[in-house]
PDB file of C-alpha atoms and ligand atoms in Angstrom:
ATOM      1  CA  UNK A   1      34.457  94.547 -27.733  1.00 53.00           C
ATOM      2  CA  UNK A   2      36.284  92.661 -24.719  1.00 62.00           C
ATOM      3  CA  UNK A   3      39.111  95.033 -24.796  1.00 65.00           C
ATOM      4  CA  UNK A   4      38.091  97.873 -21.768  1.00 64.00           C
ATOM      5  CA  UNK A   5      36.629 100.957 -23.398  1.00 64.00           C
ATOM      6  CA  UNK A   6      38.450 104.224 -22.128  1.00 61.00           C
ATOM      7  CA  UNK A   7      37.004 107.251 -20.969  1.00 51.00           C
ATOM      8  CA  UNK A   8      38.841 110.573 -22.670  1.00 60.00           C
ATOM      9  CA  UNK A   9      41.446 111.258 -24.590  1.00 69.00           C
ATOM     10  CA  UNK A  10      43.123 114.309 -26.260  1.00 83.00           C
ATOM     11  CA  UNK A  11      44.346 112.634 -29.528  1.00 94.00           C
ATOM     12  CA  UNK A  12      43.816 114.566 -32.832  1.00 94.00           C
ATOM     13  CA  UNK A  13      43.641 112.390 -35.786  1.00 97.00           C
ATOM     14  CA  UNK A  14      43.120 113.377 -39.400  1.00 97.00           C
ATOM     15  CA  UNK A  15      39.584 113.087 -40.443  1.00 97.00           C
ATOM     16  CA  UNK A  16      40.334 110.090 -42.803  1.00 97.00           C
ATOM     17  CA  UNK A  17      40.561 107.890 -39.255  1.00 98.00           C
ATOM     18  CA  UNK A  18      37.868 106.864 -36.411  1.00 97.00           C
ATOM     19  CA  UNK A  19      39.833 106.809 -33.254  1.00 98.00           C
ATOM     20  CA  UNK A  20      38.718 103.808 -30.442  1.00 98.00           C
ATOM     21  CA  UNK A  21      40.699 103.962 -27.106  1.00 97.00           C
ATOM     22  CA  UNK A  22      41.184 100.871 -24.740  1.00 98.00           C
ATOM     23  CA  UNK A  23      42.358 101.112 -21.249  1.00 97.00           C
ATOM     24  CA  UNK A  24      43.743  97.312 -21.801  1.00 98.00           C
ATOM     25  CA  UNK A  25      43.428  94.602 -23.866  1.00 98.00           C
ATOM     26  CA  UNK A  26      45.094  91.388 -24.845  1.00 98.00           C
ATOM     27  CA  UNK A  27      46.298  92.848 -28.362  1.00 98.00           C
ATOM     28  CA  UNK A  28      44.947  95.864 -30.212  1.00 98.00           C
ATOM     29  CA  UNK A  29      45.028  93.838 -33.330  1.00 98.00           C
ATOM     30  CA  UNK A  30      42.578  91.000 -32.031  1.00 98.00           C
ATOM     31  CA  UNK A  31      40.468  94.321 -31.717  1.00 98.00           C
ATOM     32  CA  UNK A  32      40.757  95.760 -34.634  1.00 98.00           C
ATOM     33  CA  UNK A  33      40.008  92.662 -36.442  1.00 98.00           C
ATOM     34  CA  UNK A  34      37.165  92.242 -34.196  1.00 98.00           C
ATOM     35  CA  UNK A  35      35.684  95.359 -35.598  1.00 98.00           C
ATOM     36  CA  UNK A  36      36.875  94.934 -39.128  1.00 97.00           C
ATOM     37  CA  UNK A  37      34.693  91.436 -39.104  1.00 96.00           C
ATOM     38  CA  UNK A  38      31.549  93.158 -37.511  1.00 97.00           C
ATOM     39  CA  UNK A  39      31.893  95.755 -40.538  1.00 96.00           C
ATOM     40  CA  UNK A  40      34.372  98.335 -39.005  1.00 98.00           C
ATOM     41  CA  UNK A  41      35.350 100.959 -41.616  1.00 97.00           C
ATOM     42  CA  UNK A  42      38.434 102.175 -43.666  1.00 98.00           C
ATOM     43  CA  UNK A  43      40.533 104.042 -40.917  1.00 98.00           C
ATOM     44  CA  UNK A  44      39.192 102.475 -37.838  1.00 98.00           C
ATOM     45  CA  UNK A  45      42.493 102.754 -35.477  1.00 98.00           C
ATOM     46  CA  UNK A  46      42.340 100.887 -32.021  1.00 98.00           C
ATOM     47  CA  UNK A  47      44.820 102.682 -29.591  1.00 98.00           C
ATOM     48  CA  UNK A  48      45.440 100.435 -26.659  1.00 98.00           C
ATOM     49  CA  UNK A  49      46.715 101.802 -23.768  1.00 97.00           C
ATOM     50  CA  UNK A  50      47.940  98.707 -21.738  1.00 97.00           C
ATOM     51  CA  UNK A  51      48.634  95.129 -24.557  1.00 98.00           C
ATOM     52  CA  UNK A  52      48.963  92.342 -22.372  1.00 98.00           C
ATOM     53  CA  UNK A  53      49.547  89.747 -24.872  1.00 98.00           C
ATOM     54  CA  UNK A  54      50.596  91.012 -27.737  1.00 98.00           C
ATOM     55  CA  UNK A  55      51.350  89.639 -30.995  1.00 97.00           C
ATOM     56  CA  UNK A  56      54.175  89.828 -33.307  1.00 96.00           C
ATOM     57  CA  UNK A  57      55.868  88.090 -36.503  1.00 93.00           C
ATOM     58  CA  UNK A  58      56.006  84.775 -37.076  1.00 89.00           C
ATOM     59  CA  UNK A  59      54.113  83.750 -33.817  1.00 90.00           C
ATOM     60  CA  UNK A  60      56.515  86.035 -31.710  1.00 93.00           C
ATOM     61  CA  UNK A  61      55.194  88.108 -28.898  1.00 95.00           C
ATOM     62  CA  UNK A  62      55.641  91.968 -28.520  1.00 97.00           C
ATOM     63  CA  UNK A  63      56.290  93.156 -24.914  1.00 95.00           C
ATOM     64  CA  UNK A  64      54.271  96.598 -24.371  1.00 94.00           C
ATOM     65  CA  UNK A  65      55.757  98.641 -21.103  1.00 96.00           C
ATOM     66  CA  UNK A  66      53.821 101.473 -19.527  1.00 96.00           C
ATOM     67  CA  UNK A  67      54.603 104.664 -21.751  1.00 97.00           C
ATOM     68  CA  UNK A  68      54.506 102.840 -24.987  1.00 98.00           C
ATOM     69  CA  UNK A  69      52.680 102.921 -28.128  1.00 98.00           C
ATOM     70  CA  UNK A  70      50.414 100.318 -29.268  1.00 98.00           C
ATOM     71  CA  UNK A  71      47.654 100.319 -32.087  1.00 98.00           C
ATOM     72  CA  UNK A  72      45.932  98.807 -35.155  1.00 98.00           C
ATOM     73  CA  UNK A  73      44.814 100.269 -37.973  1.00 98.00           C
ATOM     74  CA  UNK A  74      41.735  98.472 -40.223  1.00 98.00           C
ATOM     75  CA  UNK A  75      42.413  99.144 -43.734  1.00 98.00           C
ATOM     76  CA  UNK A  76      40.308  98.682 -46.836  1.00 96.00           C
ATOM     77  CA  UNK A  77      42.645  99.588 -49.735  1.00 95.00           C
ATOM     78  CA  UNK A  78      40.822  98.713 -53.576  1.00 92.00           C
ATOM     79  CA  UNK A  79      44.008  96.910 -54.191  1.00 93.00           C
ATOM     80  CA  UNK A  80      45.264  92.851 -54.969  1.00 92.00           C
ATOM     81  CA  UNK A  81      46.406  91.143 -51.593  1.00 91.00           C
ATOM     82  CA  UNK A  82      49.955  90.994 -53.485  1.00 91.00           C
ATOM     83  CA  UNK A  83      49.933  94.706 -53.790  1.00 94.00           C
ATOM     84  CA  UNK A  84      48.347  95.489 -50.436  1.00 95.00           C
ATOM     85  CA  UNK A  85      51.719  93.422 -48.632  1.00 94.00           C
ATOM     86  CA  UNK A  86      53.688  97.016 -49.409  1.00 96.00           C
ATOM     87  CA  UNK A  87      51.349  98.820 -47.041  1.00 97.00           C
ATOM     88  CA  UNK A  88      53.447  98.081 -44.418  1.00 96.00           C
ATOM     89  CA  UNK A  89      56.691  99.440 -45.810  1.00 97.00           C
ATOM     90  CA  UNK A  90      54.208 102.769 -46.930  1.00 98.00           C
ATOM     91  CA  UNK A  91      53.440 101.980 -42.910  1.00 98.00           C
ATOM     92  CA  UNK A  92      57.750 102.350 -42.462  1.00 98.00           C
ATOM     93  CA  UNK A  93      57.382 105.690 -43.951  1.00 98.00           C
ATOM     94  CA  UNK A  94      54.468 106.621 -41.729  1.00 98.00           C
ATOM     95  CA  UNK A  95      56.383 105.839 -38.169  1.00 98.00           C
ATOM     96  CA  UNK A  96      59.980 107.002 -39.496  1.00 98.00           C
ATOM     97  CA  UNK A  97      58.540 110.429 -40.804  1.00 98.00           C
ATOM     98  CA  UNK A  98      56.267 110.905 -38.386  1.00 98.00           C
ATOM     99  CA  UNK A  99      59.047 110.406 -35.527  1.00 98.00           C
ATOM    100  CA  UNK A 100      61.458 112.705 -37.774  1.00 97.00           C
ATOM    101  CA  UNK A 101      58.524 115.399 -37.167  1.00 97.00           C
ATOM    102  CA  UNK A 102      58.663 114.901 -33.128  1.00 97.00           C
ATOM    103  CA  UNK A 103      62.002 113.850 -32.121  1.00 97.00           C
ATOM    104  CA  UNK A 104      65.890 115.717 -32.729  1.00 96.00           C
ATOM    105  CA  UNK A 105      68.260 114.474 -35.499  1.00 96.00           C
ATOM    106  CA  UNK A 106      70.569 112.522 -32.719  1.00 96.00           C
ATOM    107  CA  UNK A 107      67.723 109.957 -32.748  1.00 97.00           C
ATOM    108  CA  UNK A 108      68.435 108.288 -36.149  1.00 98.00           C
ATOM    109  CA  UNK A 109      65.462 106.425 -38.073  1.00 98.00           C
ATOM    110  CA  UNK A 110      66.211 103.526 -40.204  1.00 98.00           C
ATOM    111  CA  UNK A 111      64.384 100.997 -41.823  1.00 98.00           C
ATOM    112  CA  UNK A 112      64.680  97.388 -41.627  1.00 97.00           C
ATOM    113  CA  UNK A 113      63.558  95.070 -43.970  1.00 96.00           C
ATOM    114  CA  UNK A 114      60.744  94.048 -44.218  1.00 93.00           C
ATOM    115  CA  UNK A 115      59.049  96.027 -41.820  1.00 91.00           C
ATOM    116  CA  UNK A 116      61.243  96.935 -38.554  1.00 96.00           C
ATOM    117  CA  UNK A 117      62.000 100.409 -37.884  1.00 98.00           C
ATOM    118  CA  UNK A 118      65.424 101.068 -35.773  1.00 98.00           C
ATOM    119  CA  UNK A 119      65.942 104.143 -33.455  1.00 98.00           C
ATOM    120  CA  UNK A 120      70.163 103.920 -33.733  1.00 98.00           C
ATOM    121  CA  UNK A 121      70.301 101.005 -34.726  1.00 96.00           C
ATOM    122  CA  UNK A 122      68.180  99.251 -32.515  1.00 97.00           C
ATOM    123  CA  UNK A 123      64.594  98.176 -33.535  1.00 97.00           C
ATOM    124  CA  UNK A 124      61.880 100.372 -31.731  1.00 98.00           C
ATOM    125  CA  UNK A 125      59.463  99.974 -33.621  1.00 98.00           C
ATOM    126  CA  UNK A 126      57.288  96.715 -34.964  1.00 97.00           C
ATOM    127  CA  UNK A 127      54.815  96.531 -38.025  1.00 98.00           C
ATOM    128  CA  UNK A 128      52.315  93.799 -38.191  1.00 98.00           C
ATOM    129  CA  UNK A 129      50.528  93.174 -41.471  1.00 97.00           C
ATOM    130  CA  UNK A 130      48.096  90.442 -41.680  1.00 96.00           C
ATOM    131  CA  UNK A 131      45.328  90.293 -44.009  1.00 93.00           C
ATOM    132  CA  UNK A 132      41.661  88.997 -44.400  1.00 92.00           C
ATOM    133  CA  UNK A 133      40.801  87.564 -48.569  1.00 91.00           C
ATOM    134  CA  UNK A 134      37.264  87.184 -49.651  1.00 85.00           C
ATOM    135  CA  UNK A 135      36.542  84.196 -51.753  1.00 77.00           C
ATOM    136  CA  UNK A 136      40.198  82.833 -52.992  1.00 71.00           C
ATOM    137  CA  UNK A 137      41.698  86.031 -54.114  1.00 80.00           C
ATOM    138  CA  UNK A 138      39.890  89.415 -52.845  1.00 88.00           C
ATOM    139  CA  UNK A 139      40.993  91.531 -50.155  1.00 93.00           C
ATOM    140  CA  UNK A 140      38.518  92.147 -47.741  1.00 93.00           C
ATOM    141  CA  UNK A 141      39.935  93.805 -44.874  1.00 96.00           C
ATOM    142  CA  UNK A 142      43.639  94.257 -43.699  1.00 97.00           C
ATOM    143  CA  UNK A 143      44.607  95.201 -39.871  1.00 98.00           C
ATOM    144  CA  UNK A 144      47.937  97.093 -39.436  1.00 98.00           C
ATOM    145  CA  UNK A 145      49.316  96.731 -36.209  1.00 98.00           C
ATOM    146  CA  UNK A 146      51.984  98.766 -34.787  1.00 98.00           C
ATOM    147  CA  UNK A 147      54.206  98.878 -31.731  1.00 98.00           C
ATOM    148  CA  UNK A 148      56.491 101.777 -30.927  1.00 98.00           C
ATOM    149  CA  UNK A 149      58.563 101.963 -27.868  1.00 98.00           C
ATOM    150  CA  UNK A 150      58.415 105.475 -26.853  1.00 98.00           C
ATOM    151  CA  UNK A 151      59.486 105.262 -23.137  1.00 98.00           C
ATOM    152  CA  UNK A 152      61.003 101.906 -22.280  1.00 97.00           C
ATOM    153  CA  UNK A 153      61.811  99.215 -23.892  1.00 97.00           C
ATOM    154  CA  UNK A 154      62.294  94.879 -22.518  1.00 95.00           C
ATOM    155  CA  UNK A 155      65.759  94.540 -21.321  1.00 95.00           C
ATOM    156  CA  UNK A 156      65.843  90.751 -22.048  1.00 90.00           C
ATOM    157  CA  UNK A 157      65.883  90.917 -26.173  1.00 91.00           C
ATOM    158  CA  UNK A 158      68.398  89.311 -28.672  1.00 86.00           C
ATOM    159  CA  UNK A 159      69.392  91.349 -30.111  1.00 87.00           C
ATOM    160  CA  UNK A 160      68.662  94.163 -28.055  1.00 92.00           C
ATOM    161  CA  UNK A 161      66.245  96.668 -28.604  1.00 97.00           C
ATOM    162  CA  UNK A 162      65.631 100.443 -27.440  1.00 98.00           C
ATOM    163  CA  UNK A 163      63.197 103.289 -27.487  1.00 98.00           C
ATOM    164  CA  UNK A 164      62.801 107.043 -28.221  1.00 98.00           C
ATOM    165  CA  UNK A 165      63.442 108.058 -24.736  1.00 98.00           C
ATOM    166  CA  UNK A 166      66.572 106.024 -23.953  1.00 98.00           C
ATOM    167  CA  UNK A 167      68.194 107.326 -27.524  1.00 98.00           C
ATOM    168  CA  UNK A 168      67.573 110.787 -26.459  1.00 96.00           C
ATOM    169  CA  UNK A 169      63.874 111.921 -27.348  1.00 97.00           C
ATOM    170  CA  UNK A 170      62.391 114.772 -25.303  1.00 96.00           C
ATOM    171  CA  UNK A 171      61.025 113.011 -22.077  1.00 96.00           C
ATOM    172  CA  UNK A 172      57.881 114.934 -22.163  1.00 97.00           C
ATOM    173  CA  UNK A 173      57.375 113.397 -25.855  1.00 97.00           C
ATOM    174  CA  UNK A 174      54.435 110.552 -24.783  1.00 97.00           C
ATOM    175  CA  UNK A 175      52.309 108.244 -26.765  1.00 98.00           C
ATOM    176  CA  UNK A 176      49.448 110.880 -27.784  1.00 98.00           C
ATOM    177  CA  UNK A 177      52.312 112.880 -30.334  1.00 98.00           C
ATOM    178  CA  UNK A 178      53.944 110.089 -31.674  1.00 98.00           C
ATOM    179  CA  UNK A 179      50.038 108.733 -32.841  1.00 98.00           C
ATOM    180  CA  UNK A 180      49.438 112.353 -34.074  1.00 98.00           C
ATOM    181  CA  UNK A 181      52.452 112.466 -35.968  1.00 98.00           C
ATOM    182  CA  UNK A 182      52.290 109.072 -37.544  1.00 98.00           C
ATOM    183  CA  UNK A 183      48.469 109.463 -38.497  1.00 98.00           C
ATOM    184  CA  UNK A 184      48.869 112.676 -40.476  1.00 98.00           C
ATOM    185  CA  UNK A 185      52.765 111.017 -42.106  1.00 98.00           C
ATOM    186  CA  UNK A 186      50.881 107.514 -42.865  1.00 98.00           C
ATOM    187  CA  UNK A 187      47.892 109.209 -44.497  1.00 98.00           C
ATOM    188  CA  UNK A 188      49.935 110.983 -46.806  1.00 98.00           C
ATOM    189  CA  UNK A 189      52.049 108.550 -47.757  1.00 98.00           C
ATOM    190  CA  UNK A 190      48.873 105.944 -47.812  1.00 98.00           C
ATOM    191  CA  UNK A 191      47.672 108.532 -50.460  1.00 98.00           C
ATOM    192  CA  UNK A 192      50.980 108.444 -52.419  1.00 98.00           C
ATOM    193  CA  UNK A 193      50.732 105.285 -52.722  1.00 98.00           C
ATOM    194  CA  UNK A 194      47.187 104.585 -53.729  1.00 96.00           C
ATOM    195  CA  UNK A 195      47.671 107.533 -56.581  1.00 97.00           C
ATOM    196  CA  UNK A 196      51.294 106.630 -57.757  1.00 97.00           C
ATOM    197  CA  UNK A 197      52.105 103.096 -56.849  1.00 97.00           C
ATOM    198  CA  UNK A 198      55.065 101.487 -55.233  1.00 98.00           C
ATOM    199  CA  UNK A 199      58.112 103.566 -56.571  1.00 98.00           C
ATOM    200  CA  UNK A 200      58.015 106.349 -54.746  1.00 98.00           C
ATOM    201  CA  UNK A 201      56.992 104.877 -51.647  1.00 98.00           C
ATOM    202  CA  UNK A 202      60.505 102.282 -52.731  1.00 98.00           C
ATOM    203  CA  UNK A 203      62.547 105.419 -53.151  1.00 98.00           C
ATOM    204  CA  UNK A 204      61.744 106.861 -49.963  1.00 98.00           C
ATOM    205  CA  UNK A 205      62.654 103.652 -48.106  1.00 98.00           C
ATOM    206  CA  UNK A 206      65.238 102.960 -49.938  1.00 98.00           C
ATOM    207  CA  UNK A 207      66.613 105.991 -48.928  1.00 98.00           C
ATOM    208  CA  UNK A 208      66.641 105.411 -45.248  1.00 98.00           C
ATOM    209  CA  UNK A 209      67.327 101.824 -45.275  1.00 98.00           C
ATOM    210  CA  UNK A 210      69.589  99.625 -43.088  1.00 97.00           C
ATOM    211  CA  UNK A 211      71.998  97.675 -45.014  1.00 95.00           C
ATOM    212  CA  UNK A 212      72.138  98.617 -48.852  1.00 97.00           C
ATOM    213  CA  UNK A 213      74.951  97.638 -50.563  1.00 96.00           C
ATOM    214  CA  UNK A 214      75.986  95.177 -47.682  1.00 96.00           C
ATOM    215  CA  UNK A 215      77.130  91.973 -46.885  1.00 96.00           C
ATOM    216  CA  UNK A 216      73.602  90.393 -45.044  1.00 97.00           C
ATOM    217  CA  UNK A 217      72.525  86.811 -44.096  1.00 96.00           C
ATOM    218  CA  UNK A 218      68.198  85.949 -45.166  1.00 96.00           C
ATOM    219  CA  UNK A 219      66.843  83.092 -42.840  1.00 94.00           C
ATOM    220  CA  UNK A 220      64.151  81.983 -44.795  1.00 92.00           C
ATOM    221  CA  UNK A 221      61.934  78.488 -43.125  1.00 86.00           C
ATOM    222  CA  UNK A 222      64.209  76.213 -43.900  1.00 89.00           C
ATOM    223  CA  UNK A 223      67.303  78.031 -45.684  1.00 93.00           C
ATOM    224  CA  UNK A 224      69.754  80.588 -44.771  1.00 95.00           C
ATOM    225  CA  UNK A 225      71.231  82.842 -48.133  1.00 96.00           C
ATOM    226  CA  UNK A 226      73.961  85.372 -47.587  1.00 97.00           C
ATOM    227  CA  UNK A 227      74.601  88.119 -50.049  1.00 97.00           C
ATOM    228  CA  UNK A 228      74.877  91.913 -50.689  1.00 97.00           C
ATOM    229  CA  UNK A 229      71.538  93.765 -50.068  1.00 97.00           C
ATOM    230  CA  UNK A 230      71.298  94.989 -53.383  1.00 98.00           C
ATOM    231  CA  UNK A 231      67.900  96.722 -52.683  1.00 98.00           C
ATOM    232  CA  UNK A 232      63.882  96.288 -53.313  1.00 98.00           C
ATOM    233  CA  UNK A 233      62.242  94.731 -56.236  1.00 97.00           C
ATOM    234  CA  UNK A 234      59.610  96.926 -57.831  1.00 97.00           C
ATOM    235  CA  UNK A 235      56.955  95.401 -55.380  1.00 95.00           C
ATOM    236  CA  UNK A 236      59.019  95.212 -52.622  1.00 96.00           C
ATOM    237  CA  UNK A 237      60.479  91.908 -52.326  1.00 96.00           C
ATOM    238  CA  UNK A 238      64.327  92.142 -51.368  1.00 97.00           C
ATOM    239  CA  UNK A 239      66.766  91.750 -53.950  1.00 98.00           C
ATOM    240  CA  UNK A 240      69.768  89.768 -52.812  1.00 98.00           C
ATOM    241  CA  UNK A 241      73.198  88.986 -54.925  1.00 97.00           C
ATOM    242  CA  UNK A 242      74.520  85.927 -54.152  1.00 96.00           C
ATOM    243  CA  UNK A 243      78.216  85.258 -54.124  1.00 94.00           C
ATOM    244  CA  UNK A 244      77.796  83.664 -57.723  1.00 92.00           C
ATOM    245  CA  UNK A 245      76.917  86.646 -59.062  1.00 93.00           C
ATOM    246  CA  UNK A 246      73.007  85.770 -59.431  1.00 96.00           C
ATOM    247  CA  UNK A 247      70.516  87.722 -57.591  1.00 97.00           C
ATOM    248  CA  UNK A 248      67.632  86.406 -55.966  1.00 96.00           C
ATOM    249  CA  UNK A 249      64.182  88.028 -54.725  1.00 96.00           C
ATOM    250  CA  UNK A 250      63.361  87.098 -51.273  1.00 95.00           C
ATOM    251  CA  UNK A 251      59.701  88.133 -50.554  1.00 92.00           C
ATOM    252  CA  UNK A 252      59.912  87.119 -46.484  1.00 91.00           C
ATOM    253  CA  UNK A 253      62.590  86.287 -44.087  1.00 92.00           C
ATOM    254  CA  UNK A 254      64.558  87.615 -41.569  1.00 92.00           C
ATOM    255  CA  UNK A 255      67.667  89.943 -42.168  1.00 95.00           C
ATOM    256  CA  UNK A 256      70.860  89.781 -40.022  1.00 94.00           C
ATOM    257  CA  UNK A 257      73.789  92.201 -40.475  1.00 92.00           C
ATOM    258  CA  UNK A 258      77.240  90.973 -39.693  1.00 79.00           C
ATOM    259  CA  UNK A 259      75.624  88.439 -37.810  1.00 55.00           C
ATOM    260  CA  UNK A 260      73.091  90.011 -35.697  1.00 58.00           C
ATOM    261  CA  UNK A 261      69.161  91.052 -36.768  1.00 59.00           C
ATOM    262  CA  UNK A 262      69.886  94.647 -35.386  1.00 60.00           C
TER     263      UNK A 262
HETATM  264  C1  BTN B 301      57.158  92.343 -34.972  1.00 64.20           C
HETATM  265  O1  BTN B 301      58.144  93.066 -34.844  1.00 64.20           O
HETATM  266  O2  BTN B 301      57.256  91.103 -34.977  1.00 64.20           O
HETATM  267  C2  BTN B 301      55.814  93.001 -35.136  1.00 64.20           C
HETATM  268  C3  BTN B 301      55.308  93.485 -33.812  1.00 64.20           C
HETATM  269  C4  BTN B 301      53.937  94.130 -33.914  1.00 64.20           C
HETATM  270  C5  BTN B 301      53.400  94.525 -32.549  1.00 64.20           C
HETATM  271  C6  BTN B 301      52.156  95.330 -32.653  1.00 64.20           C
HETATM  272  S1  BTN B 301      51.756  96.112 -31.119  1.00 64.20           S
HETATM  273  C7  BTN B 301      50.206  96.593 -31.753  1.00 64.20           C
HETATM  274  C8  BTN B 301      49.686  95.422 -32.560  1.00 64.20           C
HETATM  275  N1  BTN B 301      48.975  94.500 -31.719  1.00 64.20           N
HETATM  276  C9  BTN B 301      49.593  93.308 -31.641  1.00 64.20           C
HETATM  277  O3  BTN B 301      49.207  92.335 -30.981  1.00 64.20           O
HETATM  278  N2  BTN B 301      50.707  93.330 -32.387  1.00 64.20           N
HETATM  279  C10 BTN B 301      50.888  94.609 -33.058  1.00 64.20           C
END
């Protein structure tokens, strides 16, 4: 471990996770998959208190500010790397139910495809899949990283983001709740999941979802479609109609509405 080890915590987890605290670290995720290659088990979540380099999306870096929220899960699912990819919209469900537990109805969750979740509009919140195969096809290991800006959020974004304080969450509401109430939200909808597939978890994001039915530009490497935002495939890709009438399944990119990424 090169992260530093912390001393206490008051944290409650469900039983189904082994909690590991950092006082600071480069990125929670370089931690987690640390552990995951050493043997760590199903469940192992690394909270970092203070992520000095953290990572994000398409080599992007996430900015963590004192107050914040920043962890990685290690997950083992029994599942195809293909299917495992929609763990982090069941993750989606995990942060924007678990925040609906802990903060008023003025602070409005939505998701963003494929794996932002906005407080107002705004993204908040940042989900980091990234995956570990055995041989050329078996999942091994998977480390879910997370970032939730519960406090503060950086001022120098484009487009701009916010947090949970700024769009009116309680100011005593601190990193500690919002792990407690994503942890016991994620595991239930990891469960879902694993017992009744993808459509449920779909509807419920679906449900929530920034965009549906609208006019949104995909940049893709190399190609930029614009369409309506029909909605999700049955595994999750995004299901644009172009103007020709023909719809296409995007399975990564970047989404802009009306011209801006949220
Ligand atoms: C994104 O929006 O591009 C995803 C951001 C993911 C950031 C989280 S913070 C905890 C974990 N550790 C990292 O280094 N990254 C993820």
């Amino acid at each position: 471990m090169r992260g530093e080890t912390a001393t206490a915590t008051t944290v409650k987890l469900p039983p189904a996770y082994r909690l590991v605290v950092l006082d600071r670290a480069e990125s929670s995720s370089d931690e987690a998959m640390r552990l995951a290659k050493s043997g760590a088990e199903d469940g192992t979540l690394v909270w970092v208190k203070e992520q000095t380099k953290g990572r994000g999306r398409r080599g992007r870096s996430w900015t963590d500010l004192p107050g914040n929220l920043t962890f990685s899960l290690v997950l083992r699912p029994e599942t195809t790397p293909a299917e495992a990819a929609q763990l982090s919209l069941v993750a989606a469900l995990g942060v924007g139910d678990g925040l609906g537990s802990v903060v008023p109805p003025m602070v409005e969750i939505r998701y963003k495809w494929p794996n932002d979740v906005l407080f107002n509009d705004r993204k908040g919140c940042g989900i980091l899949l990234e995956a570990q195969l055995s041989g050329d096809r078996d999942l091994d290991w998977l480390v879910l990283g997370i970032g939730i800006n519960v406090k503060s959020y950086p001022r120098d974004l484009d487009p701009p983001a916010t947090s949970l304080h700024f769009e009116g969450a309680p100011p005593d509401l601190g990193p500690e709740a919002v792990l407690e109430a994503f942890s016991r939200h994620f595991l239930s909808w990891t469960n879902r999941w694993l017992e009744d597939g993808f459509a449920p978890i779909r509807t419920a994001w679906l449900r929530h979802a920034k965009g549906v039915g609208e006019p949104i530009e995909v940049r893709l490497p190399g190609e930029t479609l614009e369409g309506v935002f029909k909605d999700l495939d049955p595994n999750g890709a995004l299901r644009l109609e172009l103007p020709g009438g023909e719809t296409r399944s995007v399975t990564a990119g970047d989404v802009f509405f009306g011209g801006r990424s949220a």
